[in-house]
Amino acid sequence: MGPIELLHMSVFSQSFSPCSRFLAAGNNYGEIAVFSLSAALSPDATEASQKPVLTFTAHEGPVFSLISTDTHLLSSGNGEISAWSWAELGKKNTKAVWTKRPDYKTGLEIPEINAMIINSRENSLVVGGGDNNIHIMDLETGTFKSVLQGHTDYIHCLSLRERDGEILSGAEDGAVRMWDGRTGQSVHCVEVYKYEECARPQYGKWISCVTTDSDWMLCGGGPALSLWHLRSMSPTSIFPLSGCQREAVFHQDLIFAVGEGPHVSHCLLGGSVKAQIPCTPPSLNTLALNLGTTEHRVMTVAGSSNQIDVFTNFSYRAFSLSF
């Protein structure tokens, strides 16, 4: 890859291997890079340890989303999802196990798949994207079994409430919808931008991130990042972060958020910003926590750069991997 491509690289997605020892990242050129975290974190790590052990082209357009099952890495691009065996990737075999396309109603535009989550209780893959619909695939049979319709513009993000199997989706139309995973019915719809304390008309109404932790939901985008109590369906904290937030996660008694700007924001549940930790990329798309094992416990963040920042202590950047 030439210097111009490197200059314009964006990393959109990342996922840790089930064993926690590897990190996969997807970029705007359709490539997936696999890094060895064990090599990069070892006391005798060299510069070479921060380079991928494997890079391959997965899709024609950007790799918008990556997610891991117990055995496979799933990647999504324009209109398609591919599965790669982690065991085979370990042997540098980059042949897709399968590639599937949801049943799109005819149209010339191939919709991008922006978001994927696994509903382990149903053993299904939930995907959302450019056709405004959520498609649910049975992981056992590989067939798409249902379509959830309700959003009027494309879907950016998905989350699952583990306890009751509810699916949450956020979209360009400014709504967060809650769906009953079994019936496929939309049970709630919150138009976040209509709440005065969340609204930021200068940024638009789109929802770019949504995540849940039992009875709590975090969402943001055009509207300010806000914490909601799902029983009362009301915002309890609004975070004073500038720009659009693209990913936010709960971690113990903190919220980590990334978006426009070169930093990870550490927020307290009450609504205050405790710290903003500097990062290499000028703007961030993705944040992931690897909490599977103590020795590979890291946070990784990436965005408009070929550098993926690695935090071993969540308060400062330890080093960067480079795509």
GROMACS .gro file of N, CA and C in nm, residues 69-187:
model
  357
   69THR      N    1  -1.760  -1.495   1.692
   69THR     CA    2  -1.834  -1.600   1.762
   69THR      C    3  -1.728  -1.684   1.835
   70ASP      N    4  -1.766  -1.798   1.888
   70ASP     CA    5  -1.668  -1.884   1.956
   70ASP      C    6  -1.562  -1.936   1.862
   71THR      N    7  -1.594  -1.942   1.733
   71THR     CA    8  -1.502  -2.004   1.637
   71THR      C    9  -1.470  -1.917   1.516
   72HIS      N   10  -1.557  -1.821   1.485
   72HIS     CA   11  -1.543  -1.746   1.361
   72HIS      C   12  -1.534  -1.595   1.380
   73LEU      N   13  -1.469  -1.532   1.283
   73LEU     CA   14  -1.471  -1.386   1.272
   73LEU      C   15  -1.570  -1.355   1.161
   74LEU      N   16  -1.669  -1.268   1.190
   74LEU     CA   17  -1.766  -1.228   1.089
   74LEU      C   18  -1.736  -1.085   1.048
   75SER      N   19  -1.740  -1.059   0.917
   75SER     CA   20  -1.712  -0.923   0.868
   75SER      C   21  -1.826  -0.881   0.777
   76SER      N   22  -1.854  -0.750   0.775
   76SER     CA   23  -1.959  -0.703   0.685
   76SER      C   24  -1.908  -0.588   0.601
   77GLY      N   25  -1.959  -0.583   0.477
   77GLY     CA   26  -1.925  -0.476   0.385
   77GLY      C   27  -2.051  -0.428   0.317
   78ASN      N   28  -2.041  -0.400   0.188
   78ASN     CA   29  -2.160  -0.358   0.114
   78ASN      C   30  -2.246  -0.479   0.083
   79GLY      N   31  -2.359  -0.491   0.153
   79GLY     CA   32  -2.458  -0.593   0.121
   79GLY      C   33  -2.422  -0.736   0.152
   80GLU      N   34  -2.305  -0.761   0.213
   80GLU     CA   35  -2.267  -0.900   0.236
   80GLU      C   36  -2.197  -0.917   0.370
   81ILE      N   37  -2.206  -1.041   0.420
   81ILE     CA   38  -2.139  -1.080   0.544
   81ILE      C   39  -2.055  -1.202   0.512
   82SER      N   40  -1.930  -1.202   0.556
   82SER     CA   41  -1.844  -1.319   0.537
   82SER      C   42  -1.799  -1.373   0.671
   83ALA      N   43  -1.775  -1.504   0.675
   83ALA     CA   44  -1.726  -1.569   0.797
   83ALA      C   45  -1.589  -1.627   0.768
   84TRP      N   46  -1.498  -1.609   0.863
   84TRP     CA   47  -1.361  -1.659   0.854
   84TRP      C   48  -1.334  -1.741   0.979
   85SER      N   49  -1.274  -1.857   0.962
   85SER     CA   50  -1.244  -1.941   1.077
   85SER      C   51  -1.121  -1.886   1.148
   86TRP      N   52  -1.133  -1.862   1.279
   86TRP     CA   53  -1.017  -1.813   1.355
   86TRP      C   54  -0.902  -1.914   1.349
   87ALA      N   55  -0.936  -2.043   1.353
   87ALA     CA   56  -0.831  -2.146   1.348
   87ALA      C   57  -0.756  -2.139   1.215
   88GLU      N   58  -0.831  -2.119   1.104
   88GLU     CA   59  -0.767  -2.110   0.972
   88GLU      C   60  -0.687  -1.981   0.957
   89LEU      N   61  -0.740  -1.871   1.011
   89LEU     CA   62  -0.665  -1.744   1.005
   89LEU      C   63  -0.531  -1.760   1.077
   90GLY      N   64  -0.533  -1.839   1.185
   90GLY     CA   65  -0.410  -1.868   1.259
   90GLY      C   66  -0.307  -1.939   1.172
   91LYS      N   67  -0.357  -2.014   1.071
   91LYS     CA   68  -0.266  -2.083   0.978
   91LYS      C   69  -0.247  -2.001   0.850
   92LYS      N   70  -0.287  -1.874   0.854
   92LYS     CA   71  -0.276  -1.782   0.740
   92LYS      C   72  -0.362  -1.823   0.620
   93ASN      N   73  -0.468  -1.900   0.648
   93ASN     CA   74  -0.561  -1.935   0.540
   93ASN      C   75  -0.675  -1.834   0.541
   94THR      N   76  -0.685  -1.756   0.431
   94THR     CA   77  -0.781  -1.645   0.428
   94THR      C   78  -0.897  -1.672   0.331
   95LYS      N   79  -0.939  -1.796   0.322
   95LYS     CA   80  -1.055  -1.826   0.238
   95LYS      C   81  -1.180  -1.817   0.326
   96ALA      N   82  -1.280  -1.742   0.281
   96ALA     CA   83  -1.403  -1.728   0.360
   96ALA      C   84  -1.473  -1.863   0.373
   97VAL      N   85  -1.523  -1.891   0.493
   97VAL     CA   86  -1.600  -2.014   0.516
   97VAL      C   87  -1.734  -2.002   0.445
   98TRP      N   88  -1.795  -1.885   0.455
   98TRP     CA   89  -1.917  -1.856   0.379
   98TRP      C   90  -1.934  -1.705   0.362
   99THR      N   91  -2.011  -1.669   0.260
   99THR     CA   92  -2.051  -1.529   0.240
   99THR      C   93  -2.200  -1.530   0.214
  100LYS      N   94  -2.274  -1.447   0.287
  100LYS     CA   95  -2.420  -1.444   0.275
  100LYS      C   96  -2.467  -1.302   0.247
  101ARG      N   97  -2.580  -1.293   0.180
  101ARG     CA   98  -2.644  -1.163   0.159
  101ARG      C   99  -2.787  -1.170   0.212
  102PRO      N  100  -2.828  -1.071   0.291
  102PRO     CA  101  -2.969  -1.067   0.331
  102PRO      C  102  -3.058  -1.057   0.207
  103ASP      N  103  -3.185  -1.094   0.221
  103ASP     CA  104  -3.277  -1.085   0.107
  103ASP      C  105  -3.322  -0.941   0.092
  104TYR      N  106  -3.249  -0.867   0.011
  104TYR     CA  107  -3.287  -0.728  -0.010
  104TYR      C  108  -3.396  -0.722  -0.115
  105LYS      N  109  -3.489  -0.630  -0.095
  105LYS     CA  110  -3.586  -0.605  -0.199
  105LYS      C  111  -3.508  -0.539  -0.313
  106THR      N  112  -3.549  -0.568  -0.436
  106THR     CA  113  -3.470  -0.523  -0.551
  106THR      C  114  -3.441  -0.374  -0.544
  107GLY      N  115  -3.320  -0.339  -0.582
  107GLY     CA  116  -3.276  -0.201  -0.584
  107GLY      C  117  -3.138  -0.201  -0.643
  108LEU      N  118  -3.101  -0.093  -0.710
  108LEU     CA  119  -2.969  -0.088  -0.772
  108LEU      C  120  -2.862  -0.067  -0.668
  109GLU      N  121  -2.895   0.009  -0.566
  109GLU     CA  122  -2.797   0.035  -0.459
  109GLU      C  123  -2.781  -0.089  -0.372
  110ILE      N  124  -2.654  -0.127  -0.348
  110ILE     CA  125  -2.631  -0.237  -0.255
  110ILE      C  126  -2.614  -0.175  -0.116
  111PRO      N  127  -2.704  -0.203  -0.022
  111PRO     CA  128  -2.695  -0.138   0.109
  111PRO      C  129  -2.575  -0.184   0.190
  112GLU      N  130  -2.509  -0.088   0.253
  112GLU     CA  131  -2.398  -0.126   0.340
  112GLU      C  132  -2.453  -0.186   0.469
  113ILE      N  133  -2.377  -0.279   0.527
  113ILE     CA  134  -2.415  -0.337   0.656
  113ILE      C  135  -2.327  -0.271   0.761
  114ASN      N  136  -2.387  -0.181   0.839
  114ASN     CA  137  -2.312  -0.098   0.934
  114ASN      C  138  -2.290  -0.162   1.069
  115ALA      N  139  -2.379  -0.253   1.107
  115ALA     CA  140  -2.376  -0.302   1.245
  115ALA      C  141  -2.416  -0.449   1.250
  116MET      N  142  -2.349  -0.523   1.340
  116MET     CA  143  -2.383  -0.665   1.361
  116MET      C  144  -2.370  -0.695   1.510
  117ILE      N  145  -2.463  -0.773   1.561
  117ILE     CA  146  -2.450  -0.825   1.698
  117ILE      C  147  -2.493  -0.971   1.698
  118ILE      N  148  -2.443  -1.046   1.796
  118ILE     CA  149  -2.483  -1.186   1.810
  118ILE      C  150  -2.586  -1.194   1.923
  119ASN      N  151  -2.698  -1.259   1.894
  119ASN     CA  152  -2.794  -1.290   1.999
  119ASN      C  153  -2.771  -1.436   2.036
  120SER      N  154  -2.688  -1.459   2.141
  120SER     CA  155  -2.643  -1.596   2.171
  120SER      C  156  -2.759  -1.683   2.219
  121ARG      N  157  -2.856  -1.621   2.284
  121ARG     CA  158  -2.970  -1.700   2.333
  121ARG      C  159  -3.046  -1.764   2.216
  122GLU      N  160  -3.057  -1.690   2.105
  122GLU     CA  161  -3.130  -1.741   1.988
  122GLU      C  162  -3.034  -1.804   1.886
  123ASN      N  163  -2.902  -1.796   1.914
  123ASN     CA  164  -2.798  -1.837   1.819
  123ASN      C  165  -2.821  -1.771   1.684
  124SER      N  166  -2.841  -1.637   1.688
  124SER     CA  167  -2.866  -1.567   1.564
  124SER      C  168  -2.774  -1.446   1.550
  125LEU      N  169  -2.759  -1.404   1.426
  125LEU     CA  170  -2.681  -1.285   1.393
  125LEU      C  171  -2.780  -1.177   1.353
  126VAL      N  172  -2.768  -1.061   1.415
  126VAL     CA  173  -2.859  -0.950   1.388
  126VAL      C  174  -2.780  -0.844   1.312
  127VAL      N  175  -2.827  -0.804   1.194
  127VAL     CA  176  -2.752  -0.706   1.114
  127VAL      C  177  -2.843  -0.590   1.074
  128GLY      N  178  -2.782  -0.471   1.066
  128GLY     CA  179  -2.858  -0.352   1.026
  128GLY      C  180  -2.774  -0.266   0.935
  129GLY      N  181  -2.841  -0.187   0.852
  129GLY     CA  182  -2.763  -0.102   0.763
  129GLY      C  183  -2.847  -0.017   0.670
  130GLY      N  184  -2.798  -0.008   0.546
  130GLY     CA  185  -2.846   0.093   0.451
  130GLY      C  186  -2.986   0.074   0.396
  131ASP      N  187  -3.049  -0.042   0.420
  131ASP     CA  188  -3.187  -0.057   0.368
  131ASP      C  189  -3.291  -0.027   0.475
  132ASN      N  190  -3.246   0.033   0.588
  132ASN     CA  191  -3.336   0.075   0.699
  132ASN      C  192  -3.394  -0.042   0.778
  133ASN      N  193  -3.358  -0.165   0.742
  133ASN     CA  194  -3.417  -0.283   0.807
  133ASN      C  195  -3.314  -0.360   0.886
  134ILE      N  196  -3.365  -0.438   0.983
  134ILE     CA  197  -3.279  -0.529   1.060
  134ILE      C  198  -3.307  -0.669   1.008
  135HIS      N  199  -3.202  -0.741   0.971
  135HIS     CA  200  -3.216  -0.877   0.920
  135HIS      C  201  -3.160  -0.974   1.024
  136ILE      N  202  -3.231  -1.081   1.048
  136ILE     CA  203  -3.187  -1.178   1.149
  136ILE      C  204  -3.156  -1.312   1.082
  137MET      N  205  -3.032  -1.357   1.103
  137MET     CA  206  -2.987  -1.481   1.041
  137MET      C  207  -2.967  -1.588   1.148
  138ASP      N  208  -3.019  -1.706   1.120
  138ASP     CA  209  -2.998  -1.821   1.208
  138ASP      C  210  -2.856  -1.872   1.185
  139LEU      N  211  -2.772  -1.870   1.288
  139LEU     CA  212  -2.632  -1.909   1.270
  139LEU      C  213  -2.616  -2.060   1.247
  140GLU      N  214  -2.714  -2.136   1.293
  140GLU     CA  215  -2.710  -2.281   1.274
  140GLU      C  216  -2.727  -2.317   1.126
  141THR      N  217  -2.830  -2.259   1.064
  141THR     CA  218  -2.865  -2.297   0.926
  141THR      C  219  -2.810  -2.200   0.822
  142GLY      N  220  -2.772  -2.078   0.867
  142GLY     CA  221  -2.722  -1.979   0.772
  142GLY      C  222  -2.831  -1.913   0.691
  143THR      N  223  -2.958  -1.929   0.735
  143THR     CA  224  -3.067  -1.867   0.660
  143THR      C  225  -3.116  -1.742   0.732
  144PHE      N  226  -3.159  -1.644   0.654
  144PHE     CA  227  -3.219  -1.523   0.711
  144PHE      C  228  -3.364  -1.554   0.740
  145LYS      N  229  -3.402  -1.541   0.869
  145LYS     CA  230  -3.534  -1.590   0.908
  145LYS      C  231  -3.635  -1.479   0.931
  146SER      N  232  -3.587  -1.355   0.955
  146SER     CA  233  -3.686  -1.248   0.974
  146SER      C  234  -3.626  -1.111   0.945
  147VAL      N  235  -3.716  -1.015   0.920
  147VAL     CA  236  -3.679  -0.877   0.892
  147VAL      C  237  -3.760  -0.788   0.986
  148LEU      N  238  -3.690  -0.697   1.057
  148LEU     CA  239  -3.759  -0.605   1.147
  148LEU      C  240  -3.767  -0.470   1.077
  149GLN      N  241  -3.889  -0.424   1.054
  149GLN     CA  242  -3.910  -0.300   0.980
  149GLN      C  243  -3.972  -0.193   1.069
  150GLY      N  244  -3.924  -0.070   1.054
  150GLY     CA  245  -3.976   0.040   1.136
  150GLY      C  246  -3.896   0.167   1.116
  151HIS      N  247  -3.763   0.153   1.103
  151HIS     CA  248  -3.681   0.272   1.079
  151HIS      C  249  -3.709   0.326   0.938
  152THR      N  250  -3.699   0.459   0.923
  152THR     CA  251  -3.725   0.521   0.794
  152THR      C  252  -3.596   0.569   0.726
  153ASP      N  253  -3.482   0.542   0.790
  153ASP     CA  254  -3.355   0.579   0.730
  153ASP      C  255  -3.251   0.480   0.781
  154TYR      N  256  -3.128   0.487   0.726
  154TYR     CA  257  -3.040   0.374   0.751
  154TYR      C  258  -2.992   0.361   0.894
  155ILE      N  259  -2.966   0.235   0.929
  155ILE     CA  260  -2.934   0.197   1.066
  155ILE      C  261  -2.783   0.203   1.087
  156HIS      N  262  -2.742   0.270   1.194
  156HIS     CA  263  -2.599   0.285   1.223
  156HIS      C  264  -2.549   0.188   1.329
  157CYS      N  265  -2.635   0.150   1.424
  157CYS     CA  266  -2.583   0.080   1.542
  157CYS      C  267  -2.690  -0.012   1.602
  158LEU      N  268  -2.641  -0.118   1.667
  158LEU     CA  269  -2.728  -0.217   1.730
  158LEU      C  270  -2.673  -0.254   1.866
  159SER      N  271  -2.760  -0.293   1.955
  159SER     CA  272  -2.718  -0.342   2.086
  159SER      C  273  -2.820  -0.445   2.132
  160LEU      N  274  -2.777  -0.532   2.224
  160LEU     CA  275  -2.867  -0.636   2.274
  160LEU      C  276  -2.877  -0.625   2.425
  161ARG      N  277  -2.999  -0.628   2.475
  161ARG     CA  278  -3.018  -0.640   2.620
  161ARG      C  279  -3.017  -0.789   2.651
  162GLU      N  280  -2.902  -0.837   2.701
  162GLU     CA  281  -2.882  -0.981   2.721
  162GLU      C  282  -2.997  -1.046   2.797
  163ARG      N  283  -3.041  -0.978   2.902
  163ARG     CA  284  -3.133  -1.043   2.996
  163ARG      C  285  -3.266  -1.081   2.932
  164ASP      N  286  -3.323  -0.987   2.855
  164ASP     CA  287  -3.455  -1.018   2.799
  164ASP      C  288  -3.453  -1.032   2.647
  165GLY      N  289  -3.333  -1.037   2.586
  165GLY     CA  290  -3.326  -1.062   2.442
  165GLY      C  291  -3.381  -0.948   2.358
  166GLU      N  292  -3.393  -0.829   2.416
  166GLU     CA  293  -3.441  -0.714   2.340
  166GLU      C  294  -3.328  -0.658   2.253
  167ILE      N  295  -3.362  -0.622   2.130
  167ILE     CA  296  -3.265  -0.563   2.038
  167ILE      C  297  -3.290  -0.413   2.033
  168LEU      N  298  -3.183  -0.334   2.043
  168LEU     CA  299  -3.194  -0.189   2.028
  168LEU      C  300  -3.122  -0.147   1.902
  169SER      N  301  -3.182  -0.052   1.829
  169SER     CA  302  -3.120  -0.004   1.706
  169SER      C  303  -3.128   0.148   1.701
  170GLY      N  304  -3.023   0.210   1.648
  170GLY     CA  305  -3.020   0.355   1.632
  170GLY      C  306  -2.997   0.388   1.486
  171ALA      N  307  -3.064   0.492   1.437
  171ALA     CA  308  -3.060   0.516   1.292
  171ALA      C  309  -3.049   0.665   1.258
  172GLU      N  310  -3.029   0.687   1.129
  172GLU     CA  311  -3.021   0.820   1.070
  172GLU      C  312  -3.151   0.899   1.093
  173ASP      N  313  -3.264   0.827   1.112
  173ASP     CA  314  -3.393   0.895   1.131
  173ASP      C  315  -3.407   0.957   1.271
  174GLY      N  316  -3.304   0.941   1.356
  174GLY     CA  317  -3.306   1.005   1.488
  174GLY      C  318  -3.372   0.922   1.596
  175ALA      N  319  -3.411   0.799   1.561
  175ALA     CA  320  -3.484   0.716   1.657
  175ALA      C  321  -3.396   0.603   1.710
  176VAL      N  322  -3.419   0.569   1.838
  176VAL     CA  323  -3.371   0.443   1.892
  176VAL      C  324  -3.496   0.356   1.908
  177ARG      N  325  -3.492   0.239   1.845
  177ARG     CA  326  -3.607   0.147   1.855
  177ARG      C  327  -3.568   0.026   1.938
  178MET      N  328  -3.663  -0.024   2.015
  178MET     CA  329  -3.644  -0.146   2.092
  178MET      C  330  -3.736  -0.251   2.034
  179TRP      N  331  -3.680  -0.369   2.010
  179TRP     CA  332  -3.754  -0.476   1.944
  179TRP      C  333  -3.758  -0.600   2.032
  180ASP      N  334  -3.870  -0.668   2.029
  180ASP     CA  335  -3.879  -0.799   2.093
  180ASP      C  336  -3.811  -0.897   1.999
  181GLY      N  337  -3.700  -0.957   2.045
  181GLY     CA  338  -3.620  -1.044   1.959
  181GLY      C  339  -3.696  -1.165   1.907
  182ARG      N  340  -3.795  -1.211   1.983
  182ARG     CA  341  -3.869  -1.331   1.941
  182ARG      C  342  -3.980  -1.299   1.842
  183THR      N  343  -4.056  -1.193   1.869
  183THR     CA  344  -4.170  -1.163   1.781
  183THR      C  345  -4.132  -1.070   1.666
  184GLY      N  346  -4.019  -0.998   1.682
  184GLY     CA  347  -3.980  -0.903   1.577
  184GLY      C  348  -4.062  -0.775   1.580
  185GLN      N  349  -4.138  -0.756   1.687
  185GLN     CA  350  -4.220  -0.634   1.698
  185GLN      C  351  -4.139  -0.521   1.762
  186SER      N  352  -4.162  -0.399   1.714
  186SER     CA  353  -4.100  -0.282   1.775
  186SER      C  354  -4.183  -0.248   1.899
  187VAL      N  355  -4.119  -0.254   2.019
  187VAL     CA  356  -4.195  -0.235   2.143
  187VAL      C  357  -4.183  -0.092   2.197
   0.00000   0.00000   0.00000
